[in-house]
Amino acid sequence: MNTGFTNVSLEEKDRYYELWQKTPRRSLDYSLVNLWGWQEHYCLEWQFSDGLCWIRQTRPETIWWAPVGPWHEVDWRAIFGRLCVDKQRSFIRVPEELLNVWHEVLADRIRAEEDRGQWEYLYLQKDLAGLAGNKLHKKRNHYNSYVKTYGSPDYRAIDDRMIQDVLSVQDDWCQWHECDDSPSLMAENDAVNRVLLHWNNFRNLLGGSLYLDGRMVAFSVGEQLDDETLGVHFEKGLNGFKGVYQAMNCEFARHAGEGMIWINRAQDMDEEGLRQAKLTYMPTDYLRKLKVSWIC
């Protein structure tokens, strides 16, 4: 099973989407947008076998992610047997729901370790779209400051004709935050550009933006993960515009998230500042992921 891996590519997107639609729990990590966006940074590879898509990163070291596909319909005992022969006994970013499936097969041979930095933050769409109640009053105040200063938000859904405006905001944001001096910010910048320049290759990709005096000052890029959940991949606002992030967050949840129950705003990667920022929006739940290994 260790042979046959190839780079994640858009040429096999239909094959991947077919398995993605059958995956019981759709983590934002495993969307094609995320895999493609970060493919070069992590050197992500995949292999289609046993009715699943197997994913691994080879940079900075070779580590397997969880497989994508119909978890309840495959022969895990046979698969685990082959993995043991190949000495492949550990995975990262394993959704809790998949761990439960594995527990049914391997019982006490499973070893799982909480991976808090990989938990994806889940918010109720109505909370982010309405900013109602005491728990979000600070966010609502920032949103109101934006409206008071600049007027009612000029929200526009992104289409492929607006891609250059989005990339311009990303470039300005990167210059202000000196991305050239930060490997993590440069990696994210590369991911944003990879996704935006291939906008029409992805299903269910959504974008929203804010304009002031004909200029885009903020954008959000996300996708519908399932019938209930909107995921947010990227969100940027230009420096110097009061309340721009709170306004962008709220308007995107309100418009792109209409009809959804959940907004998935990805993980914090154990970055303390990012964690605190996500916590200030008062998540309702998490999509929990773990590091998992087993004894052959």
PDB file of C-alpha atoms in Angstrom:
ATOM      1  CA  MET A   1       0.000   0.000   0.000  1.00  0.00           C
ATOM      2  CA  ASN A   2       3.019   2.296   0.372  1.00  0.00           C
ATOM      3  CA  THR A   3       3.476   2.250  -3.411  1.00  0.00           C
ATOM      4  CA  GLY A   4       1.237   3.952  -5.938  1.00  0.00           C
ATOM      5  CA  PHE A   5       1.007   7.386  -4.310  1.00  0.00           C
ATOM      6  CA  THR A   6       0.929  10.402  -6.629  1.00  0.00           C
ATOM      7  CA  ASN A   7       0.752  14.123  -5.999  1.00  0.00           C
ATOM      8  CA  VAL A   8      -2.696  15.496  -5.208  1.00  0.00           C
ATOM      9  CA  SER A   9      -3.899  16.874  -8.528  1.00  0.00           C
ATOM     10  CA  LEU A  10      -6.986  18.372 -10.099  1.00  0.00           C
ATOM     11  CA  GLU A  11      -6.929  15.744 -12.853  1.00  0.00           C
ATOM     12  CA  GLU A  12      -8.470  13.237 -10.435  1.00  0.00           C
ATOM     13  CA  LYS A  13     -10.875  15.639  -8.802  1.00  0.00           C
ATOM     14  CA  ASP A  14     -14.029  13.789  -9.920  1.00  0.00           C
ATOM     15  CA  ARG A  15     -12.745  10.549  -8.453  1.00  0.00           C
ATOM     16  CA  TYR A  16     -11.986  12.314  -5.187  1.00  0.00           C
ATOM     17  CA  TYR A  17     -15.308  14.152  -5.018  1.00  0.00           C
ATOM     18  CA  GLU A  18     -17.134  10.841  -5.422  1.00  0.00           C
ATOM     19  CA  LEU A  19     -15.457   9.474  -2.282  1.00  0.00           C
ATOM     20  CA  TRP A  20     -15.741  12.802  -0.466  1.00  0.00           C
ATOM     21  CA  GLN A  21     -19.515  12.713  -0.876  1.00  0.00           C
ATOM     22  CA  LYS A  22     -19.569   9.276   0.780  1.00  0.00           C
ATOM     23  CA  THR A  23     -17.448  10.322   3.771  1.00  0.00           C
ATOM     24  CA  PRO A  24     -19.602  10.316   6.920  1.00  0.00           C
ATOM     25  CA  ARG A  25     -17.815  13.267   8.553  1.00  0.00           C
ATOM     26  CA  ARG A  26     -16.432  15.917   6.219  1.00  0.00           C
ATOM     27  CA  SER A  27     -13.590  17.768   7.846  1.00  0.00           C
ATOM     28  CA  LEU A  28     -12.508  21.048   6.278  1.00  0.00           C
ATOM     29  CA  ASP A  29      -8.967  19.612   6.246  1.00  0.00           C
ATOM     30  CA  TYR A  30      -9.970  16.992   3.719  1.00  0.00           C
ATOM     31  CA  SER A  31     -11.809  19.140   1.211  1.00  0.00           C
ATOM     32  CA  LEU A  32     -10.166  19.213  -2.198  1.00  0.00           C
ATOM     33  CA  VAL A  33      -9.748  22.970  -1.831  1.00  0.00           C
ATOM     34  CA  ASN A  34      -7.577  22.455   1.234  1.00  0.00           C
ATOM     35  CA  LEU A  35      -5.624  19.516  -0.189  1.00  0.00           C
ATOM     36  CA  TRP A  36      -4.885  21.363  -3.414  1.00  0.00           C
ATOM     37  CA  GLY A  37      -4.156  24.678  -1.727  1.00  0.00           C
ATOM     38  CA  TRP A  38      -1.587  23.183   0.625  1.00  0.00           C
ATOM     39  CA  GLN A  39      -0.297  20.446  -1.712  1.00  0.00           C
ATOM     40  CA  GLU A  40       3.079  22.027  -2.351  1.00  0.00           C
ATOM     41  CA  HIS A  41       3.670  23.107   1.244  1.00  0.00           C
ATOM     42  CA  TYR A  42       3.123  19.611   2.667  1.00  0.00           C
ATOM     43  CA  CYS A  43       3.948  17.691  -0.546  1.00  0.00           C
ATOM     44  CA  LEU A  44       0.558  16.000  -0.236  1.00  0.00           C
ATOM     45  CA  GLU A  45       0.057  12.718  -2.064  1.00  0.00           C
ATOM     46  CA  TRP A  46      -2.854  10.366  -2.480  1.00  0.00           C
ATOM     47  CA  GLN A  47      -3.662   6.828  -3.538  1.00  0.00           C
ATOM     48  CA  PHE A  48      -7.035   5.338  -4.468  1.00  0.00           C
ATOM     49  CA  SER A  49      -7.452   1.777  -3.202  1.00  0.00           C
ATOM     50  CA  ASP A  50      -9.788  -0.404  -1.106  1.00  0.00           C
ATOM     51  CA  GLY A  51     -12.676   1.925  -1.912  1.00  0.00           C
ATOM     52  CA  LEU A  52     -10.930   4.824  -0.165  1.00  0.00           C
ATOM     53  CA  CYS A  53      -8.589   7.691  -0.900  1.00  0.00           C
ATOM     54  CA  TRP A  54      -5.431   7.450   1.220  1.00  0.00           C
ATOM     55  CA  ILE A  55      -3.631  10.733   1.899  1.00  0.00           C
ATOM     56  CA  ARG A  56      -0.161  11.429   3.194  1.00  0.00           C
ATOM     57  CA  GLN A  57       2.200  14.360   3.502  1.00  0.00           C
ATOM     58  CA  THR A  58       5.897  13.887   2.778  1.00  0.00           C
ATOM     59  CA  ARG A  59       7.178  17.234   4.058  1.00  0.00           C
ATOM     60  CA  PRO A  60       8.800  17.791   6.509  1.00  0.00           C
ATOM     61  CA  GLU A  61       8.422  14.034   7.066  1.00  0.00           C
ATOM     62  CA  THR A  62       6.158  11.303   5.758  1.00  0.00           C
ATOM     63  CA  ILE A  63       2.954  11.162   7.816  1.00  0.00           C
ATOM     64  CA  TRP A  64      -0.373   9.636   6.829  1.00  0.00           C
ATOM     65  CA  TRP A  65      -3.667  11.469   7.231  1.00  0.00           C
ATOM     66  CA  ALA A  66      -7.026   9.721   7.637  1.00  0.00           C
ATOM     67  CA  PRO A  67      -8.544   8.048   4.546  1.00  0.00           C
ATOM     68  CA  VAL A  68     -11.544   9.564   2.769  1.00  0.00           C
ATOM     69  CA  GLY A  69     -14.548   7.529   1.654  1.00  0.00           C
ATOM     70  CA  PRO A  70     -17.383   5.326   2.967  1.00  0.00           C
ATOM     71  CA  TRP A  71     -15.850   4.323   6.311  1.00  0.00           C
ATOM     72  CA  HIS A  72     -18.673   1.940   7.197  1.00  0.00           C
ATOM     73  CA  GLU A  73     -18.515  -0.024   3.930  1.00  0.00           C
ATOM     74  CA  VAL A  74     -14.906  -1.253   3.745  1.00  0.00           C
ATOM     75  CA  ASP A  75     -13.145  -4.328   5.140  1.00  0.00           C
ATOM     76  CA  TRP A  76     -11.035  -2.742   7.856  1.00  0.00           C
ATOM     77  CA  ARG A  77      -9.623  -6.033   9.135  1.00  0.00           C
ATOM     78  CA  ALA A  78      -8.133  -6.826   5.743  1.00  0.00           C
ATOM     79  CA  ILE A  79      -6.909  -3.247   5.333  1.00  0.00           C
ATOM     80  CA  PHE A  80      -5.250  -3.178   8.752  1.00  0.00           C
ATOM     81  CA  GLY A  81      -3.555  -6.482   7.949  1.00  0.00           C
ATOM     82  CA  ARG A  82      -1.947  -5.004   4.844  1.00  0.00           C
ATOM     83  CA  LEU A  83      -1.002  -1.822   6.692  1.00  0.00           C
ATOM     84  CA  CYS A  84       0.768  -3.892   9.333  1.00  0.00           C
ATOM     85  CA  VAL A  85       2.735  -5.722   6.645  1.00  0.00           C
ATOM     86  CA  ASP A  86       3.730  -2.301   5.250  1.00  0.00           C
ATOM     87  CA  LYS A  87       4.605  -1.150   8.791  1.00  0.00           C
ATOM     88  CA  GLN A  88       2.120   1.720   8.488  1.00  0.00           C
ATOM     89  CA  ARG A  89       0.597   1.955  11.955  1.00  0.00           C
ATOM     90  CA  SER A  90      -0.123   5.604  12.681  1.00  0.00           C
ATOM     91  CA  PHE A  91      -2.220   8.470  11.336  1.00  0.00           C
ATOM     92  CA  ILE A  92      -2.773  12.122  12.159  1.00  0.00           C
ATOM     93  CA  ARG A  93      -5.829  14.388  11.736  1.00  0.00           C
ATOM     94  CA  VAL A  94      -8.186  11.464  12.346  1.00  0.00           C
ATOM     95  CA  PRO A  95     -11.790  12.612  12.909  1.00  0.00           C
ATOM     96  CA  GLU A  96     -13.301  11.240  16.107  1.00  0.00           C
ATOM     97  CA  GLU A  97     -16.019   9.482  14.127  1.00  0.00           C
ATOM     98  CA  LEU A  98     -13.458   7.442  12.194  1.00  0.00           C
ATOM     99  CA  LEU A  99     -11.652   6.557  15.413  1.00  0.00           C
ATOM    100  CA  ASN A 100     -14.920   5.097  16.703  1.00  0.00           C
ATOM    101  CA  VAL A 101     -15.162   2.903  13.578  1.00  0.00           C
ATOM    102  CA  TRP A 102     -11.601   1.699  14.103  1.00  0.00           C
ATOM    103  CA  HIS A 103     -12.300   0.963  17.764  1.00  0.00           C
ATOM    104  CA  GLU A 104     -15.023  -1.457  16.713  1.00  0.00           C
ATOM    105  CA  VAL A 105     -12.470  -3.421  14.680  1.00  0.00           C
ATOM    106  CA  LEU A 106      -9.270  -3.155  16.707  1.00  0.00           C
ATOM    107  CA  ALA A 107     -10.707  -2.706  20.203  1.00  0.00           C
ATOM    108  CA  ASP A 108      -7.887  -2.344  22.761  1.00  0.00           C
ATOM    109  CA  ARG A 109      -5.150  -2.384  20.092  1.00  0.00           C
ATOM    110  CA  ILE A 110      -5.944   1.244  19.282  1.00  0.00           C
ATOM    111  CA  ARG A 111      -3.940   4.083  20.804  1.00  0.00           C
ATOM    112  CA  ALA A 112      -5.321   7.618  20.409  1.00  0.00           C
ATOM    113  CA  GLU A 113      -3.881  10.951  21.480  1.00  0.00           C
ATOM    114  CA  GLU A 114      -5.836  14.211  21.550  1.00  0.00           C
ATOM    115  CA  ASP A 115      -4.594  16.716  18.966  1.00  0.00           C
ATOM    116  CA  ARG A 116      -6.177  19.960  20.163  1.00  0.00           C
ATOM    117  CA  GLY A 117      -4.451  22.130  17.569  1.00  0.00           C
ATOM    118  CA  GLN A 118      -6.247  20.229  14.791  1.00  0.00           C
ATOM    119  CA  TRP A 119      -9.767  20.587  16.200  1.00  0.00           C
ATOM    120  CA  GLU A 120     -12.004  22.525  13.823  1.00  0.00           C
ATOM    121  CA  TYR A 121     -14.146  25.249  15.387  1.00  0.00           C
ATOM    122  CA  LEU A 122     -17.897  24.948  14.842  1.00  0.00           C
ATOM    123  CA  TYR A 123     -20.256  27.889  15.292  1.00  0.00           C
ATOM    124  CA  LEU A 124     -23.980  28.171  14.820  1.00  0.00           C
ATOM    125  CA  GLN A 125     -24.697  30.060  11.613  1.00  0.00           C
ATOM    126  CA  LYS A 126     -27.404  32.095  13.337  1.00  0.00           C
ATOM    127  CA  ASP A 127     -24.884  33.267  15.948  1.00  0.00           C
ATOM    128  CA  LEU A 128     -22.291  34.534  13.470  1.00  0.00           C
ATOM    129  CA  ALA A 129     -24.900  35.987  11.134  1.00  0.00           C
ATOM    130  CA  GLY A 130     -26.826  37.781  13.870  1.00  0.00           C
ATOM    131  CA  LEU A 131     -24.207  38.586  16.537  1.00  0.00           C
ATOM    132  CA  ALA A 132     -27.064  38.626  19.048  1.00  0.00           C
ATOM    133  CA  GLY A 133     -26.840  38.208  22.798  1.00  0.00           C
ATOM    134  CA  ASN A 134     -24.345  39.192  25.458  1.00  0.00           C
ATOM    135  CA  LYS A 135     -21.700  36.649  24.481  1.00  0.00           C
ATOM    136  CA  LEU A 136     -21.070  38.372  21.140  1.00  0.00           C
ATOM    137  CA  HIS A 137     -21.720  41.972  22.140  1.00  0.00           C
ATOM    138  CA  LYS A 138     -18.086  43.007  21.574  1.00  0.00           C
ATOM    139  CA  LYS A 139     -18.211  41.609  18.033  1.00  0.00           C
ATOM    140  CA  ARG A 140     -21.507  43.383  17.442  1.00  0.00           C
ATOM    141  CA  ASN A 141     -19.966  46.655  18.658  1.00  0.00           C
ATOM    142  CA  HIS A 142     -17.098  46.284  16.168  1.00  0.00           C
ATOM    143  CA  TYR A 143     -19.589  45.494  13.407  1.00  0.00           C
ATOM    144  CA  ASN A 144     -21.637  48.571  14.333  1.00  0.00           C
ATOM    145  CA  SER A 145     -18.473  50.679  14.278  1.00  0.00           C
ATOM    146  CA  TYR A 146     -17.880  49.584  10.699  1.00  0.00           C
ATOM    147  CA  VAL A 147     -21.449  50.532   9.744  1.00  0.00           C
ATOM    148  CA  LYS A 148     -21.223  53.875  11.561  1.00  0.00           C
ATOM    149  CA  THR A 149     -17.924  54.757   9.888  1.00  0.00           C
ATOM    150  CA  TYR A 150     -18.450  53.420   6.360  1.00  0.00           C
ATOM    151  CA  GLY A 151     -22.173  52.864   5.983  1.00  0.00           C
ATOM    152  CA  SER A 152     -24.107  49.672   5.366  1.00  0.00           C
ATOM    153  CA  PRO A 153     -21.685  46.933   4.210  1.00  0.00           C
ATOM    154  CA  ASP A 154     -21.376  46.677   0.434  1.00  0.00           C
ATOM    155  CA  TYR A 155     -21.261  42.881   0.340  1.00  0.00           C
ATOM    156  CA  ARG A 156     -20.681  41.142  -2.975  1.00  0.00           C
ATOM    157  CA  ALA A 157     -20.481  37.434  -3.730  1.00  0.00           C
ATOM    158  CA  ILE A 158     -17.207  36.545  -5.444  1.00  0.00           C
ATOM    159  CA  ASP A 159     -17.182  35.147  -8.945  1.00  0.00           C
ATOM    160  CA  ASP A 160     -14.274  34.414 -11.262  1.00  0.00           C
ATOM    161  CA  ARG A 161     -14.347  37.965 -12.657  1.00  0.00           C
ATOM    162  CA  MET A 162     -13.339  39.289  -9.216  1.00  0.00           C
ATOM    163  CA  ILE A 163     -10.342  37.040  -8.632  1.00  0.00           C
ATOM    164  CA  GLN A 164      -7.800  39.759  -9.349  1.00  0.00           C
ATOM    165  CA  ASP A 165      -9.453  42.010  -6.750  1.00  0.00           C
ATOM    166  CA  VAL A 166      -9.177  39.215  -4.193  1.00  0.00           C
ATOM    167  CA  LEU A 167      -5.531  38.594  -5.034  1.00  0.00           C
ATOM    168  CA  SER A 168      -4.858  42.319  -4.744  1.00  0.00           C
ATOM    169  CA  VAL A 169      -6.268  42.351  -1.203  1.00  0.00           C
ATOM    170  CA  GLN A 170      -4.200  39.265  -0.373  1.00  0.00           C
ATOM    171  CA  ASP A 171      -1.066  40.909  -1.756  1.00  0.00           C
ATOM    172  CA  ASP A 172      -1.669  44.156   0.176  1.00  0.00           C
ATOM    173  CA  TRP A 173      -2.364  42.158   3.352  1.00  0.00           C
ATOM    174  CA  CYS A 174       0.848  40.176   2.882  1.00  0.00           C
ATOM    175  CA  GLN A 175       2.929  43.291   2.377  1.00  0.00           C
ATOM    176  CA  TRP A 176       1.520  44.868   5.539  1.00  0.00           C
ATOM    177  CA  HIS A 177       2.184  41.689   7.569  1.00  0.00           C
ATOM    178  CA  GLU A 178       5.620  41.141   5.984  1.00  0.00           C
ATOM    179  CA  CYS A 179       4.848  37.651   4.734  1.00  0.00           C
ATOM    180  CA  ASP A 180       8.300  37.368   3.202  1.00  0.00           C
ATOM    181  CA  ASP A 181       9.720  37.096   6.723  1.00  0.00           C
ATOM    182  CA  SER A 182       7.249  34.462   7.907  1.00  0.00           C
ATOM    183  CA  PRO A 183       7.337  30.917   6.466  1.00  0.00           C
ATOM    184  CA  SER A 184       3.823  30.193   7.748  1.00  0.00           C
ATOM    185  CA  LEU A 185       2.323  33.355   6.221  1.00  0.00           C
ATOM    186  CA  MET A 186       4.107  32.703   2.934  1.00  0.00           C
ATOM    187  CA  ALA A 187       2.736  29.159   2.893  1.00  0.00           C
ATOM    188  CA  GLU A 188      -0.778  30.483   3.435  1.00  0.00           C
ATOM    189  CA  ASN A 189      -0.268  33.119   0.759  1.00  0.00           C
ATOM    190  CA  ASP A 190       0.765  30.414  -1.696  1.00  0.00           C
ATOM    191  CA  ALA A 191      -2.306  28.361  -0.763  1.00  0.00           C
ATOM    192  CA  VAL A 192      -4.632  31.326  -1.330  1.00  0.00           C
ATOM    193  CA  ASN A 193      -3.108  31.976  -4.743  1.00  0.00           C
ATOM    194  CA  ARG A 194      -3.258  28.300  -5.783  1.00  0.00           C
ATOM    195  CA  VAL A 195      -6.948  28.098  -4.931  1.00  0.00           C
ATOM    196  CA  LEU A 196      -7.965  31.447  -6.380  1.00  0.00           C
ATOM    197  CA  LEU A 197      -6.155  30.872  -9.664  1.00  0.00           C
ATOM    198  CA  HIS A 198      -8.075  27.587 -10.105  1.00  0.00           C
ATOM    199  CA  TRP A 199     -11.406  28.891  -8.856  1.00  0.00           C
ATOM    200  CA  ASN A 200     -13.609  27.139 -11.400  1.00  0.00           C
ATOM    201  CA  ASN A 201     -12.106  23.711 -10.732  1.00  0.00           C
ATOM    202  CA  PHE A 202     -13.816  23.272  -7.366  1.00  0.00           C
ATOM    203  CA  ARG A 203     -17.369  22.324  -6.496  1.00  0.00           C
ATOM    204  CA  ASN A 204     -19.369  24.285  -3.934  1.00  0.00           C
ATOM    205  CA  LEU A 205     -16.697  26.989  -3.607  1.00  0.00           C
ATOM    206  CA  LEU A 206     -18.119  30.258  -2.287  1.00  0.00           C
ATOM    207  CA  GLY A 207     -16.677  33.678  -1.736  1.00  0.00           C
ATOM    208  CA  GLY A 208     -17.808  36.969  -0.274  1.00  0.00           C
ATOM    209  CA  SER A 209     -16.258  40.423  -0.211  1.00  0.00           C
ATOM    210  CA  LEU A 210     -16.690  43.946   1.125  1.00  0.00           C
ATOM    211  CA  TYR A 211     -16.179  47.017  -1.052  1.00  0.00           C
ATOM    212  CA  LEU A 212     -15.617  50.636  -0.097  1.00  0.00           C
ATOM    213  CA  ASP A 213     -15.683  53.327  -2.777  1.00  0.00           C
ATOM    214  CA  GLY A 214     -15.269  50.711  -5.484  1.00  0.00           C
ATOM    215  CA  ARG A 215     -12.307  49.005  -3.798  1.00  0.00           C
ATOM    216  CA  MET A 216     -12.366  45.528  -2.251  1.00  0.00           C
ATOM    217  CA  VAL A 217     -11.224  45.780   1.365  1.00  0.00           C
ATOM    218  CA  ALA A 218     -11.978  42.266   2.651  1.00  0.00           C
ATOM    219  CA  PHE A 219     -12.801  38.790   1.421  1.00  0.00           C
ATOM    220  CA  SER A 220     -13.801  35.351   2.684  1.00  0.00           C
ATOM    221  CA  VAL A 221     -13.428  32.100   0.748  1.00  0.00           C
ATOM    222  CA  GLY A 222     -15.273  28.975   1.831  1.00  0.00           C
ATOM    223  CA  GLU A 223     -17.289  26.033   0.600  1.00  0.00           C
ATOM    224  CA  GLN A 224     -20.353  24.040   1.473  1.00  0.00           C
ATOM    225  CA  LEU A 225     -19.053  20.889   3.163  1.00  0.00           C
ATOM    226  CA  ASP A 226     -22.396  19.119   3.517  1.00  0.00           C
ATOM    227  CA  ASP A 227     -26.098  19.949   3.726  1.00  0.00           C
ATOM    228  CA  GLU A 228     -25.661  21.690   7.078  1.00  0.00           C
ATOM    229  CA  THR A 229     -22.152  23.148   7.124  1.00  0.00           C
ATOM    230  CA  LEU A 230     -20.326  26.040   5.490  1.00  0.00           C
ATOM    231  CA  GLY A 231     -16.540  25.882   5.871  1.00  0.00           C
ATOM    232  CA  VAL A 232     -14.297  28.960   5.799  1.00  0.00           C
ATOM    233  CA  HIS A 233     -10.854  28.504   4.246  1.00  0.00           C
ATOM    234  CA  PHE A 234      -9.460  32.027   4.043  1.00  0.00           C
ATOM    235  CA  GLU A 235     -10.465  35.429   5.373  1.00  0.00           C
ATOM    236  CA  LYS A 236      -8.554  38.685   5.004  1.00  0.00           C
ATOM    237  CA  GLY A 237      -9.215  42.364   5.614  1.00  0.00           C
ATOM    238  CA  LEU A 238      -7.083  45.393   4.858  1.00  0.00           C
ATOM    239  CA  ASN A 239      -5.430  47.202   7.707  1.00  0.00           C
ATOM    240  CA  GLY A 240      -6.845  50.553   8.784  1.00  0.00           C
ATOM    241  CA  PHE A 241     -10.542  49.812   8.278  1.00  0.00           C
ATOM    242  CA  LYS A 242     -12.320  49.778  11.613  1.00  0.00           C
ATOM    243  CA  GLY A 243     -14.345  46.604  12.256  1.00  0.00           C
ATOM    244  CA  VAL A 244     -13.611  45.159   8.817  1.00  0.00           C
ATOM    245  CA  TYR A 245     -13.016  41.602  10.071  1.00  0.00           C
ATOM    246  CA  GLN A 246     -16.153  41.497  12.176  1.00  0.00           C
ATOM    247  CA  ALA A 247     -18.174  42.878   9.271  1.00  0.00           C
ATOM    248  CA  MET A 248     -16.685  40.390   6.797  1.00  0.00           C
ATOM    249  CA  ASN A 249     -17.241  37.453   9.140  1.00  0.00           C
ATOM    250  CA  CYS A 250     -20.843  38.419   9.836  1.00  0.00           C
ATOM    251  CA  GLU A 251     -21.811  39.199   6.244  1.00  0.00           C
ATOM    252  CA  PHE A 252     -20.268  36.011   4.894  1.00  0.00           C
ATOM    253  CA  ALA A 253     -22.087  33.926   7.491  1.00  0.00           C
ATOM    254  CA  ARG A 254     -25.317  35.771   6.715  1.00  0.00           C
ATOM    255  CA  HIS A 255     -25.189  35.505   2.923  1.00  0.00           C
ATOM    256  CA  ALA A 256     -23.040  32.497   1.998  1.00  0.00           C
ATOM    257  CA  GLY A 257     -24.229  30.599   5.078  1.00  0.00           C
ATOM    258  CA  GLU A 258     -27.934  31.166   4.490  1.00  0.00           C
ATOM    259  CA  GLY A 259     -29.788  27.900   5.088  1.00  0.00           C
ATOM    260  CA  MET A 260     -26.821  26.316   6.881  1.00  0.00           C
ATOM    261  CA  ILE A 261     -26.775  25.282  10.541  1.00  0.00           C
ATOM    262  CA  TRP A 262     -23.020  25.292  11.138  1.00  0.00           C
ATOM    263  CA  ILE A 263     -20.039  27.420  10.201  1.00  0.00           C
ATOM    264  CA  ASN A 264     -16.723  25.552  10.342  1.00  0.00           C
ATOM    265  CA  ARG A 265     -13.858  28.014  10.766  1.00  0.00           C
ATOM    266  CA  ALA A 266     -10.986  25.499  10.718  1.00  0.00           C
ATOM    267  CA  GLN A 267      -8.350  24.762  13.339  1.00  0.00           C
ATOM    268  CA  ASP A 268      -5.884  26.928  15.246  1.00  0.00           C
ATOM    269  CA  MET A 269      -2.737  24.785  14.745  1.00  0.00           C
ATOM    270  CA  ASP A 270      -1.799  25.450  18.388  1.00  0.00           C
ATOM    271  CA  GLU A 271      -1.103  29.118  17.585  1.00  0.00           C
ATOM    272  CA  GLU A 272      -2.101  30.918  20.752  1.00  0.00           C
ATOM    273  CA  GLY A 273      -3.145  34.178  19.100  1.00  0.00           C
ATOM    274  CA  LEU A 274      -5.286  32.372  16.550  1.00  0.00           C
ATOM    275  CA  ARG A 275      -6.814  30.211  19.272  1.00  0.00           C
ATOM    276  CA  GLN A 276      -7.833  33.227  21.320  1.00  0.00           C
ATOM    277  CA  ALA A 277      -9.300  34.923  18.249  1.00  0.00           C
ATOM    278  CA  LYS A 278     -11.429  31.864  17.455  1.00  0.00           C
ATOM    279  CA  LEU A 279     -12.539  31.493  21.061  1.00  0.00           C
ATOM    280  CA  THR A 280     -13.802  35.088  21.194  1.00  0.00           C
ATOM    281  CA  TYR A 281     -16.544  34.071  18.751  1.00  0.00           C
ATOM    282  CA  MET A 282     -17.755  31.478  21.286  1.00  0.00           C
ATOM    283  CA  PRO A 283     -17.713  28.151  19.387  1.00  0.00           C
ATOM    284  CA  THR A 284     -20.651  25.843  20.024  1.00  0.00           C
ATOM    285  CA  ASP A 285     -18.746  22.639  19.293  1.00  0.00           C
ATOM    286  CA  TYR A 286     -15.651  21.192  17.632  1.00  0.00           C
ATOM    287  CA  LEU A 287     -14.868  18.655  14.961  1.00  0.00           C
ATOM    288  CA  ARG A 288     -12.358  16.727  17.047  1.00  0.00           C
ATOM    289  CA  LYS A 289      -9.334  15.049  15.491  1.00  0.00           C
ATOM    290  CA  LEU A 290      -6.679  12.809  16.975  1.00  0.00           C
ATOM    291  CA  LYS A 291      -3.348  11.123  16.405  1.00  0.00           C
ATOM    292  CA  VAL A 292      -4.000   7.389  16.156  1.00  0.00           C
ATOM    293  CA  SER A 293      -1.768   4.327  16.152  1.00  0.00           C
ATOM    294  CA  TRP A 294      -2.316   0.621  16.755  1.00  0.00           C
ATOM    295  CA  ILE A 295      -0.469  -2.502  17.758  1.00  0.00           C
ATOM    296  CA  CYS A 296      -0.200  -5.124  15.010  1.00  0.00           C
TER     297      CYS A 296
END
